[in-house]
Short mmCIF file of N, CA and C in Angstrom, two decimals:
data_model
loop_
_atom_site.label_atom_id
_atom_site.label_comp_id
_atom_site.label_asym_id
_atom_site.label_seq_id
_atom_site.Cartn_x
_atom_site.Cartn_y
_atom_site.Cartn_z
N UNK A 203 161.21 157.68 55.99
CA UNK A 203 161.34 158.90 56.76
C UNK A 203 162.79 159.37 56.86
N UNK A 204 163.23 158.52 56.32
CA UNK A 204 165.04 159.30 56.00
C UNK A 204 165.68 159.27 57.52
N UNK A 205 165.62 158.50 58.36
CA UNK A 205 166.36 157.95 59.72
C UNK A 205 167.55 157.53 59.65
N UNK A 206 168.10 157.66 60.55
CA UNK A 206 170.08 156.75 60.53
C UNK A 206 169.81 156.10 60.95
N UNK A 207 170.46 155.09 60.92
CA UNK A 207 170.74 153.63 61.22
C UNK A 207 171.59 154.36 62.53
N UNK A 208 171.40 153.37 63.61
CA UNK A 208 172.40 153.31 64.74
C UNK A 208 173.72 153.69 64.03
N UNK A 209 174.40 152.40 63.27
CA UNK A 209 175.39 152.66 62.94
C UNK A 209 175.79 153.97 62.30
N UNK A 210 174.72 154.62 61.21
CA UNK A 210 175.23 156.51 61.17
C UNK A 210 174.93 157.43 61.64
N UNK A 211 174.15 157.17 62.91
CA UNK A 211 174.03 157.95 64.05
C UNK A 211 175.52 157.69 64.58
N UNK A 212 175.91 156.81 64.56
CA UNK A 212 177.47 156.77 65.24
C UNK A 212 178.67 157.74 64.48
N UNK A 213 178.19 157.87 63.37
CA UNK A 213 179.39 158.12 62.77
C UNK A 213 178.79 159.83 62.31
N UNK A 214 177.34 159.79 62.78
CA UNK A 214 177.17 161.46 62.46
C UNK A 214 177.85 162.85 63.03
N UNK A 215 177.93 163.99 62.80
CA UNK A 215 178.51 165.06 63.38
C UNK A 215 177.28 165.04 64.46
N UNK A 216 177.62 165.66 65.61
CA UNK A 216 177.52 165.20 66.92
C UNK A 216 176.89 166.78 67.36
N UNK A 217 176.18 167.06 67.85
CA UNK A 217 175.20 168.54 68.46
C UNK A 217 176.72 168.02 69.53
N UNK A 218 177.67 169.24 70.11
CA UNK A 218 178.71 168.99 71.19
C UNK A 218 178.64 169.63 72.14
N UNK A 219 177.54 168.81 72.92
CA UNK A 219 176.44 168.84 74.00
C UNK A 219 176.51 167.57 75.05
N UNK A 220 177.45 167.34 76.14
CA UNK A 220 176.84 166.23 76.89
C UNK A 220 175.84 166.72 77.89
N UNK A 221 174.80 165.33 77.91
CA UNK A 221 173.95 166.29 78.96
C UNK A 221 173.79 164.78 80.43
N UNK A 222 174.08 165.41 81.37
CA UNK A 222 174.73 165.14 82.69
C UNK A 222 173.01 164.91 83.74
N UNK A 223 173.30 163.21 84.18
CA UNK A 223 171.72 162.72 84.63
C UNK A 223 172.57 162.64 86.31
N UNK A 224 172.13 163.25 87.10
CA UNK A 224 172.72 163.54 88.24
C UNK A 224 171.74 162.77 89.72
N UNK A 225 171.69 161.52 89.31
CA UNK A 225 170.67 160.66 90.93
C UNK A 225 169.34 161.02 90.21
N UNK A 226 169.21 160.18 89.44
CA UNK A 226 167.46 160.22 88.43
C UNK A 226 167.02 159.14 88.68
N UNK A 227 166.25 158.93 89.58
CA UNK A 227 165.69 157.93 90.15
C UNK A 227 164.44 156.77 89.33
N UNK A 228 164.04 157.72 88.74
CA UNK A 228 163.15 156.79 87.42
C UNK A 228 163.51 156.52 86.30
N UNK A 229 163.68 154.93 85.68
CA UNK A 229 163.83 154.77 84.67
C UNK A 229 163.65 155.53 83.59
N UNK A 230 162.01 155.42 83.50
CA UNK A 230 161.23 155.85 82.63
C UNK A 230 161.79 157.13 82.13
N UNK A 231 162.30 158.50 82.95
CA UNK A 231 162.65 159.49 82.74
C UNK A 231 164.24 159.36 82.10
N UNK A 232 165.12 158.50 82.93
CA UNK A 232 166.43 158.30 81.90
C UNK A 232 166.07 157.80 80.52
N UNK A 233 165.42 156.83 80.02
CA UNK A 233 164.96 156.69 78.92
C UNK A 233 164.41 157.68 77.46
N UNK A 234 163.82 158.41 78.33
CA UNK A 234 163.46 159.47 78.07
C UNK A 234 164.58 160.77 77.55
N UNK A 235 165.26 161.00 78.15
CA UNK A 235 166.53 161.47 78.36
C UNK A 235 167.42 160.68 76.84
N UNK A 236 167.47 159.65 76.89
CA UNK A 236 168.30 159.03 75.82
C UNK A 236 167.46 159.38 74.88
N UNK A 237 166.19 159.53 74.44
CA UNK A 237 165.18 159.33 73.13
C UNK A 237 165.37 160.89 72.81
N UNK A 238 165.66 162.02 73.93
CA UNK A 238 165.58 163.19 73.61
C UNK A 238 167.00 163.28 72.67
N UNK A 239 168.27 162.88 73.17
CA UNK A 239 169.43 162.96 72.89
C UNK A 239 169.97 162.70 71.54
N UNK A 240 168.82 161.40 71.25
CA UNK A 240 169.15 160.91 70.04
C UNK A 240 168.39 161.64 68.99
N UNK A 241 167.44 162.36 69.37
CA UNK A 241 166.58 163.02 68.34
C UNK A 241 167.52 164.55 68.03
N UNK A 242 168.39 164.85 68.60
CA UNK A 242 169.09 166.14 67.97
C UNK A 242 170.60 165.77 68.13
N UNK A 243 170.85 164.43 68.45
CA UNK A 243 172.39 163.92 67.62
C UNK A 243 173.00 164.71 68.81
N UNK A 244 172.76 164.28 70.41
CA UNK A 244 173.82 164.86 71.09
C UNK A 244 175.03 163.99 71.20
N UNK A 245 176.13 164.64 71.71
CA UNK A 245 177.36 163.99 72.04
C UNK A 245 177.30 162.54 72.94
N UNK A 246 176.98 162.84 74.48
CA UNK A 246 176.82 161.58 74.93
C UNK A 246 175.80 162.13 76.21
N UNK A 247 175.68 161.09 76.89
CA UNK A 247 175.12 161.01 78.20
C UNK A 247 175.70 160.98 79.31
N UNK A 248 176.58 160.97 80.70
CA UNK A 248 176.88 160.83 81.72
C UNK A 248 175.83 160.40 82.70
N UNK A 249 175.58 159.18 82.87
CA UNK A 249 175.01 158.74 83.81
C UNK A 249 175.49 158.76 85.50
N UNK A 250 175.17 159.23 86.30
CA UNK A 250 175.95 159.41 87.73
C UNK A 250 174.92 158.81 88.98
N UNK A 251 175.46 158.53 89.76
CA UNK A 251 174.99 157.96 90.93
C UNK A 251 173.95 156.94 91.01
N UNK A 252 172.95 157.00 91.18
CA UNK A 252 171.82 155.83 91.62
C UNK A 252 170.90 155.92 90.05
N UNK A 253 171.74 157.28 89.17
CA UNK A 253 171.00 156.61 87.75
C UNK A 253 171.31 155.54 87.11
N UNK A 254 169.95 154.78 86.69
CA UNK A 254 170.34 153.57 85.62
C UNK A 254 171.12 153.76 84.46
N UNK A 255 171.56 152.08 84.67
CA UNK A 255 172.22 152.42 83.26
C UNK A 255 171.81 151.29 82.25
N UNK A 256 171.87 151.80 80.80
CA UNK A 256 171.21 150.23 80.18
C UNK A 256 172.19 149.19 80.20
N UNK A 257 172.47 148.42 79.33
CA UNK A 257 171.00 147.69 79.19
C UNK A 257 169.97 147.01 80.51
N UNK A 258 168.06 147.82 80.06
CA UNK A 258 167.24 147.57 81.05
C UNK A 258 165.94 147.98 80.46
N UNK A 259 165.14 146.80 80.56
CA UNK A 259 163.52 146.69 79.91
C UNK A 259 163.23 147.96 80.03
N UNK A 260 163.20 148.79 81.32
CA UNK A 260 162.17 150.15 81.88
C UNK A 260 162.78 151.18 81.46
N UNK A 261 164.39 151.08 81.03
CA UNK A 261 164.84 152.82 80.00
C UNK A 261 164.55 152.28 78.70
N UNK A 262 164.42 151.41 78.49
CA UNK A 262 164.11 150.99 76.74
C UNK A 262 163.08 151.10 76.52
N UNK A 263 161.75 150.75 77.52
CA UNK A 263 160.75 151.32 77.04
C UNK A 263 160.32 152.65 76.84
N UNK A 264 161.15 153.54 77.31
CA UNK A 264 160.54 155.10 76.46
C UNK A 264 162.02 155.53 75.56
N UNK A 265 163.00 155.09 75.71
CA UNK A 265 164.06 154.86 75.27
C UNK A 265 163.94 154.84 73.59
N UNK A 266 163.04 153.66 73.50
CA UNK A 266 163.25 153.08 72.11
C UNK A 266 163.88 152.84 70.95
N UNK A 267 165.34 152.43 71.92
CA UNK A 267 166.28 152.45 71.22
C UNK A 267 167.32 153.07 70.97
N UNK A 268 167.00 154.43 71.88
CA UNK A 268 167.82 155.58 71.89
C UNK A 268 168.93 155.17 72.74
N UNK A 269 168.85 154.55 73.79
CA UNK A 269 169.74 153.95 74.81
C UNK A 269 171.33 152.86 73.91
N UNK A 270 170.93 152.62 72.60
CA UNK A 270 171.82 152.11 71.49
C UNK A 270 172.76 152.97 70.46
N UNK A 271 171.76 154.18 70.04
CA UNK A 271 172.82 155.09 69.63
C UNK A 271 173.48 156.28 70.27
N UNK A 272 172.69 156.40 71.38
CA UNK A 272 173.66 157.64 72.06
C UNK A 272 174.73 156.98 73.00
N UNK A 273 175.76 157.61 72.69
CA UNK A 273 177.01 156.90 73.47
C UNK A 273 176.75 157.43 75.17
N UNK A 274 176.95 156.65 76.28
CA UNK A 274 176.84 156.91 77.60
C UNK A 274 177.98 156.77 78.56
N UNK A 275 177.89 157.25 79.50
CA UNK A 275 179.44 156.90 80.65
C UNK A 275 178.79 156.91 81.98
N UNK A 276 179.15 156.11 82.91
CA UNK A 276 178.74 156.00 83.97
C UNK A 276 179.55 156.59 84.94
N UNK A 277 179.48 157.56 86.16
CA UNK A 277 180.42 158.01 86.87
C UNK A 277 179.70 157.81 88.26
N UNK A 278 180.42 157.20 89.32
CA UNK A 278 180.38 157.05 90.50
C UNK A 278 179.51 158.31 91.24
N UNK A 279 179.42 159.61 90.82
CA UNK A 279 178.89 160.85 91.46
C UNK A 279 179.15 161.70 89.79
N UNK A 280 178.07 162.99 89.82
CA UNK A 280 178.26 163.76 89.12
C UNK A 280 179.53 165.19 89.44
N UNK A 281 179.52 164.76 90.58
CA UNK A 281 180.84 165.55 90.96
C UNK A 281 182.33 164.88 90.04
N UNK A 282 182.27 163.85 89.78
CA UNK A 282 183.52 163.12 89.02
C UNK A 282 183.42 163.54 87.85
N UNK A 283 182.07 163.35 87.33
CA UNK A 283 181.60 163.85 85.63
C UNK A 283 181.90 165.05 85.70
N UNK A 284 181.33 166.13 86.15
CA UNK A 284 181.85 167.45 86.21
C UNK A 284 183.28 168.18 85.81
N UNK A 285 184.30 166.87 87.36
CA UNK A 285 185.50 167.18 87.09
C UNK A 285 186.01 166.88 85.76
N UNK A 286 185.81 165.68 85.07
CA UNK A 286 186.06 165.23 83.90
C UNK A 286 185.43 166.07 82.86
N UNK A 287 183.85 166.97 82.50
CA UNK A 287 184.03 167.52 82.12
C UNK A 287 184.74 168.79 81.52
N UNK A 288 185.25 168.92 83.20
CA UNK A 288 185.66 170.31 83.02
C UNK A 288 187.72 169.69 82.38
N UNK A 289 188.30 168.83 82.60
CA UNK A 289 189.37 168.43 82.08
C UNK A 289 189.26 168.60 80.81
N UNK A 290 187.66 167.86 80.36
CA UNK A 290 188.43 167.51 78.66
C UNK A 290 187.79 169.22 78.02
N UNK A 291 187.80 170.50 78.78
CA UNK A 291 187.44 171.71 78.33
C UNK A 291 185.62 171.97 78.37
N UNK A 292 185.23 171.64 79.16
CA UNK A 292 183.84 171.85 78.20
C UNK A 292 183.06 172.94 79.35
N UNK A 293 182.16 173.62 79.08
CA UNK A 293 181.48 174.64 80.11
C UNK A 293 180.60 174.41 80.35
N UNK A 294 180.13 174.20 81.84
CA UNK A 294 179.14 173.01 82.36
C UNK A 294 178.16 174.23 83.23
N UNK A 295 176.84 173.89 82.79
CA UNK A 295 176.11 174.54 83.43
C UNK A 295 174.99 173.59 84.26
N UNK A 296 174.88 173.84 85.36
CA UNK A 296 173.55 172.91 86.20
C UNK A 296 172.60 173.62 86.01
N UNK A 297 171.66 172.60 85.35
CA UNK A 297 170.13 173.59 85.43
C UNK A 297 169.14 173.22 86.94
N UNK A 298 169.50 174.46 87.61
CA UNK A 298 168.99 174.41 88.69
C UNK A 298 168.22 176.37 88.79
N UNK A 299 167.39 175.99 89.70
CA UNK A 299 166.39 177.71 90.30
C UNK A 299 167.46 178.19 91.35
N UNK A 300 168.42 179.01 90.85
CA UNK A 300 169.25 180.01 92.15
C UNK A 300 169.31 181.03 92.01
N UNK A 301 169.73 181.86 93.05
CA UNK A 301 170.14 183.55 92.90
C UNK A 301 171.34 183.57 91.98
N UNK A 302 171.09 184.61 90.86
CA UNK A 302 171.84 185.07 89.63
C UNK A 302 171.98 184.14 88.67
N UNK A 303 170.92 182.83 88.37
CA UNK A 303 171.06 181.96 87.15
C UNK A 303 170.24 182.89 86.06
N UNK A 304 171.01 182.38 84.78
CA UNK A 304 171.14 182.64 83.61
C UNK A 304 169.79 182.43 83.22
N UNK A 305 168.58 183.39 82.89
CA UNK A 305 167.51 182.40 82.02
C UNK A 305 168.32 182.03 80.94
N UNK A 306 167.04 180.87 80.42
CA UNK A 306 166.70 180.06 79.25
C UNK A 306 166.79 181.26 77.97
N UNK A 307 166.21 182.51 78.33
CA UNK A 307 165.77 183.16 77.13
C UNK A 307 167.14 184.32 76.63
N UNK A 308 167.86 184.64 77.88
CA UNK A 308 169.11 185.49 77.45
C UNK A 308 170.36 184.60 77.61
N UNK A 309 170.58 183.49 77.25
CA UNK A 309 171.46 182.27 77.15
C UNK A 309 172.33 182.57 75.49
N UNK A 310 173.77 183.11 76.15
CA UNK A 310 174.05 183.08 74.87
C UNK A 310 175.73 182.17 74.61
N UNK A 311 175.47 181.50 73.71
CA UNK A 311 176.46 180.25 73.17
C UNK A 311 177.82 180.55 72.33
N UNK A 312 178.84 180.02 72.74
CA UNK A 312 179.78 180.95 71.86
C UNK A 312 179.99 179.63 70.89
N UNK A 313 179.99 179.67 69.31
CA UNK A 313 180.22 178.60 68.80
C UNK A 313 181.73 178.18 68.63
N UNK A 314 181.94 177.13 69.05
CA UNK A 314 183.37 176.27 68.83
C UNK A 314 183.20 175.30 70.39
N UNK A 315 182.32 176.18 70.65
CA UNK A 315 182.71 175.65 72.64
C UNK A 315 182.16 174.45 72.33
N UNK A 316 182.38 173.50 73.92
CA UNK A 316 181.37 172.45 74.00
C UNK A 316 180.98 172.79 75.57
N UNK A 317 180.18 171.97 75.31
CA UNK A 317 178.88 172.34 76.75
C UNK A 317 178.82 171.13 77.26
N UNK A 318 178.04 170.97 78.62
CA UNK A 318 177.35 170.35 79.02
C UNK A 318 176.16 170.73 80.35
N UNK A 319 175.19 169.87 80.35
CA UNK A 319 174.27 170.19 81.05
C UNK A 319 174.39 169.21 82.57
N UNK A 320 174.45 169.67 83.45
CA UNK A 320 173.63 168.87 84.19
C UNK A 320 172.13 168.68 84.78
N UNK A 321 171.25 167.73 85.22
CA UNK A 321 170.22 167.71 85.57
C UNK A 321 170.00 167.35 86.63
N UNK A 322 169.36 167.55 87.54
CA UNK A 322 169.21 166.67 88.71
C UNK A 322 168.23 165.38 89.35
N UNK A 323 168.08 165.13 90.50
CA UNK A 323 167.49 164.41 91.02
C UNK A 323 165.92 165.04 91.03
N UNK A 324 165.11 164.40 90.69
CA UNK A 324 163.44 164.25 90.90
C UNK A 324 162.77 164.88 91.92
N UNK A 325 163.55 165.00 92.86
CA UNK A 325 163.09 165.53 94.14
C UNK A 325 163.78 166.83 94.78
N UNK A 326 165.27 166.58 94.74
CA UNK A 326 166.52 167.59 95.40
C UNK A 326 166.94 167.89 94.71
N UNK A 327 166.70 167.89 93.19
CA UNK A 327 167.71 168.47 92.02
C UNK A 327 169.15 168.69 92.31
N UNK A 328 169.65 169.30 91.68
CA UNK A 328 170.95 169.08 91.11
C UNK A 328 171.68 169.28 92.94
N UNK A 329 172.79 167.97 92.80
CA UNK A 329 173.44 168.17 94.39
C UNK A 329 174.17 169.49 94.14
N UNK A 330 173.86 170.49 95.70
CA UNK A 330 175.00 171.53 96.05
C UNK A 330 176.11 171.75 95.17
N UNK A 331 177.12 170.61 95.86
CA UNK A 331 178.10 170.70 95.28
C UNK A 331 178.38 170.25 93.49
N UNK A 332 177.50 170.06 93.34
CA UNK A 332 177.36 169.92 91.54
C UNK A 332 177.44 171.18 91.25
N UNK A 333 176.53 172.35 91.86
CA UNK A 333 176.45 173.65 91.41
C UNK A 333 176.87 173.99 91.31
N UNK A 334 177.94 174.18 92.84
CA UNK A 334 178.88 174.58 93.28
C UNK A 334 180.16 174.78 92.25
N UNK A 335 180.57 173.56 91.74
CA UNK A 335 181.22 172.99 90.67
C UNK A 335 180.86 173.56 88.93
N UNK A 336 179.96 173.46 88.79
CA UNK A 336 179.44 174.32 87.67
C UNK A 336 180.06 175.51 87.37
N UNK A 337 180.58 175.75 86.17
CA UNK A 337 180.68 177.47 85.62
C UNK A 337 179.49 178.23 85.95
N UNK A 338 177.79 178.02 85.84
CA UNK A 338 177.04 178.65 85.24
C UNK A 338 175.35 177.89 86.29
N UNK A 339 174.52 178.46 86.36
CA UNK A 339 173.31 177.41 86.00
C UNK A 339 172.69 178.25 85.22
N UNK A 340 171.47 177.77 84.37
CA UNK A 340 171.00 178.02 83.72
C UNK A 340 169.42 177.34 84.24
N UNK A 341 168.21 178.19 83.99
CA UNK A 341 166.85 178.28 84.18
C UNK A 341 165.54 178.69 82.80
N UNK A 342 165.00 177.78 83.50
CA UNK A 342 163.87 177.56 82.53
C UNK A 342 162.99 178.55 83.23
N UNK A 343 162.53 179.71 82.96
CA UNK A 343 161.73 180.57 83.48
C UNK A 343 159.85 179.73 83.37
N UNK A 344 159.17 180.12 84.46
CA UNK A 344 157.84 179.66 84.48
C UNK A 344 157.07 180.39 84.93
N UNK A 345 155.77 180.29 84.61
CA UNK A 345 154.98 181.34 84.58
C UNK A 345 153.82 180.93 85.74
N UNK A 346 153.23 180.04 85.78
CA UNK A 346 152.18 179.40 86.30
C UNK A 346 152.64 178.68 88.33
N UNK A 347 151.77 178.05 88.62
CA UNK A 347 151.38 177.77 89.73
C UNK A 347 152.58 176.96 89.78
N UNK A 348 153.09 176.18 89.53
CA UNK A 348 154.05 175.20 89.70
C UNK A 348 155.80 175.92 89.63
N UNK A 349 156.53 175.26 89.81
CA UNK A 349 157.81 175.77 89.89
C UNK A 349 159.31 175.00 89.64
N UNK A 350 158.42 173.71 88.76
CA UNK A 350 159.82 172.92 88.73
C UNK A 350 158.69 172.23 87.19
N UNK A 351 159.46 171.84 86.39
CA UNK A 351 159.32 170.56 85.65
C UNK A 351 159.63 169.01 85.66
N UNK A 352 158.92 168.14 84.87
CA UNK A 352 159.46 166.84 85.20
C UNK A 352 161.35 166.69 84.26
N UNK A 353 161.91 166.08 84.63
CA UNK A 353 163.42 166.48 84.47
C UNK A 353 163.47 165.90 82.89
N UNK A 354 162.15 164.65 82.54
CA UNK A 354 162.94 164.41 81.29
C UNK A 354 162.29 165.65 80.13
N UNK A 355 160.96 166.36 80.53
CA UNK A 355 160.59 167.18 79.82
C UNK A 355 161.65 168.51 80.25
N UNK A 356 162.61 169.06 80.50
CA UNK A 356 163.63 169.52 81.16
C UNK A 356 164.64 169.82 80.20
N UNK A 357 164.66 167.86 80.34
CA UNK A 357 166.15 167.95 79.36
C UNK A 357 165.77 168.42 77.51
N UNK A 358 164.29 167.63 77.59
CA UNK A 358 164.14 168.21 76.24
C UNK A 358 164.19 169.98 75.42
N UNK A 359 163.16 170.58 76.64
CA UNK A 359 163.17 171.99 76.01
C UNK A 359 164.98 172.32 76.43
N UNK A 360 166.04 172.03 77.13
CA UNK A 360 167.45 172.60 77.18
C UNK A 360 168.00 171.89 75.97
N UNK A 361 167.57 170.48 75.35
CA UNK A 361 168.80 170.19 74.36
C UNK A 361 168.24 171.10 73.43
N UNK A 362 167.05 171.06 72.97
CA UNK A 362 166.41 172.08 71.89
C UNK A 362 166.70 172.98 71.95
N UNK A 363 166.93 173.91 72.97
CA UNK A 363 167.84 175.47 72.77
C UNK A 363 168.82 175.16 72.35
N UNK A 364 169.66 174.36 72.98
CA UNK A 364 171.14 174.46 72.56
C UNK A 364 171.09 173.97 70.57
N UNK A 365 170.34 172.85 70.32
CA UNK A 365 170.50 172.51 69.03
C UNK A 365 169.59 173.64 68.40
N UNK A 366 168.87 174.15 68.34
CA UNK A 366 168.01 175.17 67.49
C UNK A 366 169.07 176.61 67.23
N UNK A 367 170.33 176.86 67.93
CA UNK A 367 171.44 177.61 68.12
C UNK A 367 172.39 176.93 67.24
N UNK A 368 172.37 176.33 66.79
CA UNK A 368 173.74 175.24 65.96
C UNK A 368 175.08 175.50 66.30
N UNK A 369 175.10 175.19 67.80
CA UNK A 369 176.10 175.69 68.37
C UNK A 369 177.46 174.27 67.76
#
């Protein structure tokens, strides 16, 4: 099936995309999160607050491995990641539901930039002051009875915009 090896997933050109796990309380969903990451060659992960970090049986099992080639960083709060994003240049958007966020569908990417996403918590999504902190948020528009998604199906349809853009 023509796959990289960990090792040239390491050394591949990189989708320059971190995407930011902000108090993700279920394994299963960080795992998830890594398997998405590795399937469109993102940059890295930022793990923050009470999210796991590997190595750990319960992100490896939906993980599968993904938790090995995507490079990760752990930060005390996503407020630190943020700041650090925003040092090493990059334009950080929280995907959170607020007054004047960006849909999903008129989202437009300037190429050279780098990005990052944040996501939030399972329950309280992305903290205040994460937003706060943010250039941007950005929204997944929905149509139906419900009004939120599960965060790792989340992160998938946002890395897929950004990589289907070859930003």
């Amino acid at each position: 099936m023509h796959r990289l090896s960990v090792e040239q997933f390491k050394e591949a050109k990189k989708l320059p995309l971190i995407v930011v796990l902000d108090d993700i309380r279920s394994l299963y969903n960080v795992g998830s999160v890594f398997r998405s990451c590795d399937a469109f060659r993102v940059e890295a992960i930022y793990l923050c607050g009470i999210t796991a970090t590997p190595p750990n049986a319960e992100i490896h099992k939906t993980a599968l491995g993904g938790e090995d080639s995507v490079d990760w960083k752990y930060f005390a709060s996503a407020d630190e990641a943020v700041a650090k994003l925003h040092e090493d240049g990059y334009y950080v958007y929280s995907i959170e539901q607020v007054e004047g966020s960006t849909k999903l569908q008129t989202l437009q990417l300037e190429q050279g930039r780098k990005y990052a996403v944040v996501l939030g918590n399972e329950v309280k999504g992305v903290h205040q002051s994460v937003v706060d902190a943010s250039d941007d948020c950005l929204e997944i528009p929905q149509f139906g009875t419900k009004h939120s998604l599960n965060v790792s199906v989340t992160a998938g349809i946002i890395v897929w915009e950004f990589a289907k853009r070859n930003i």
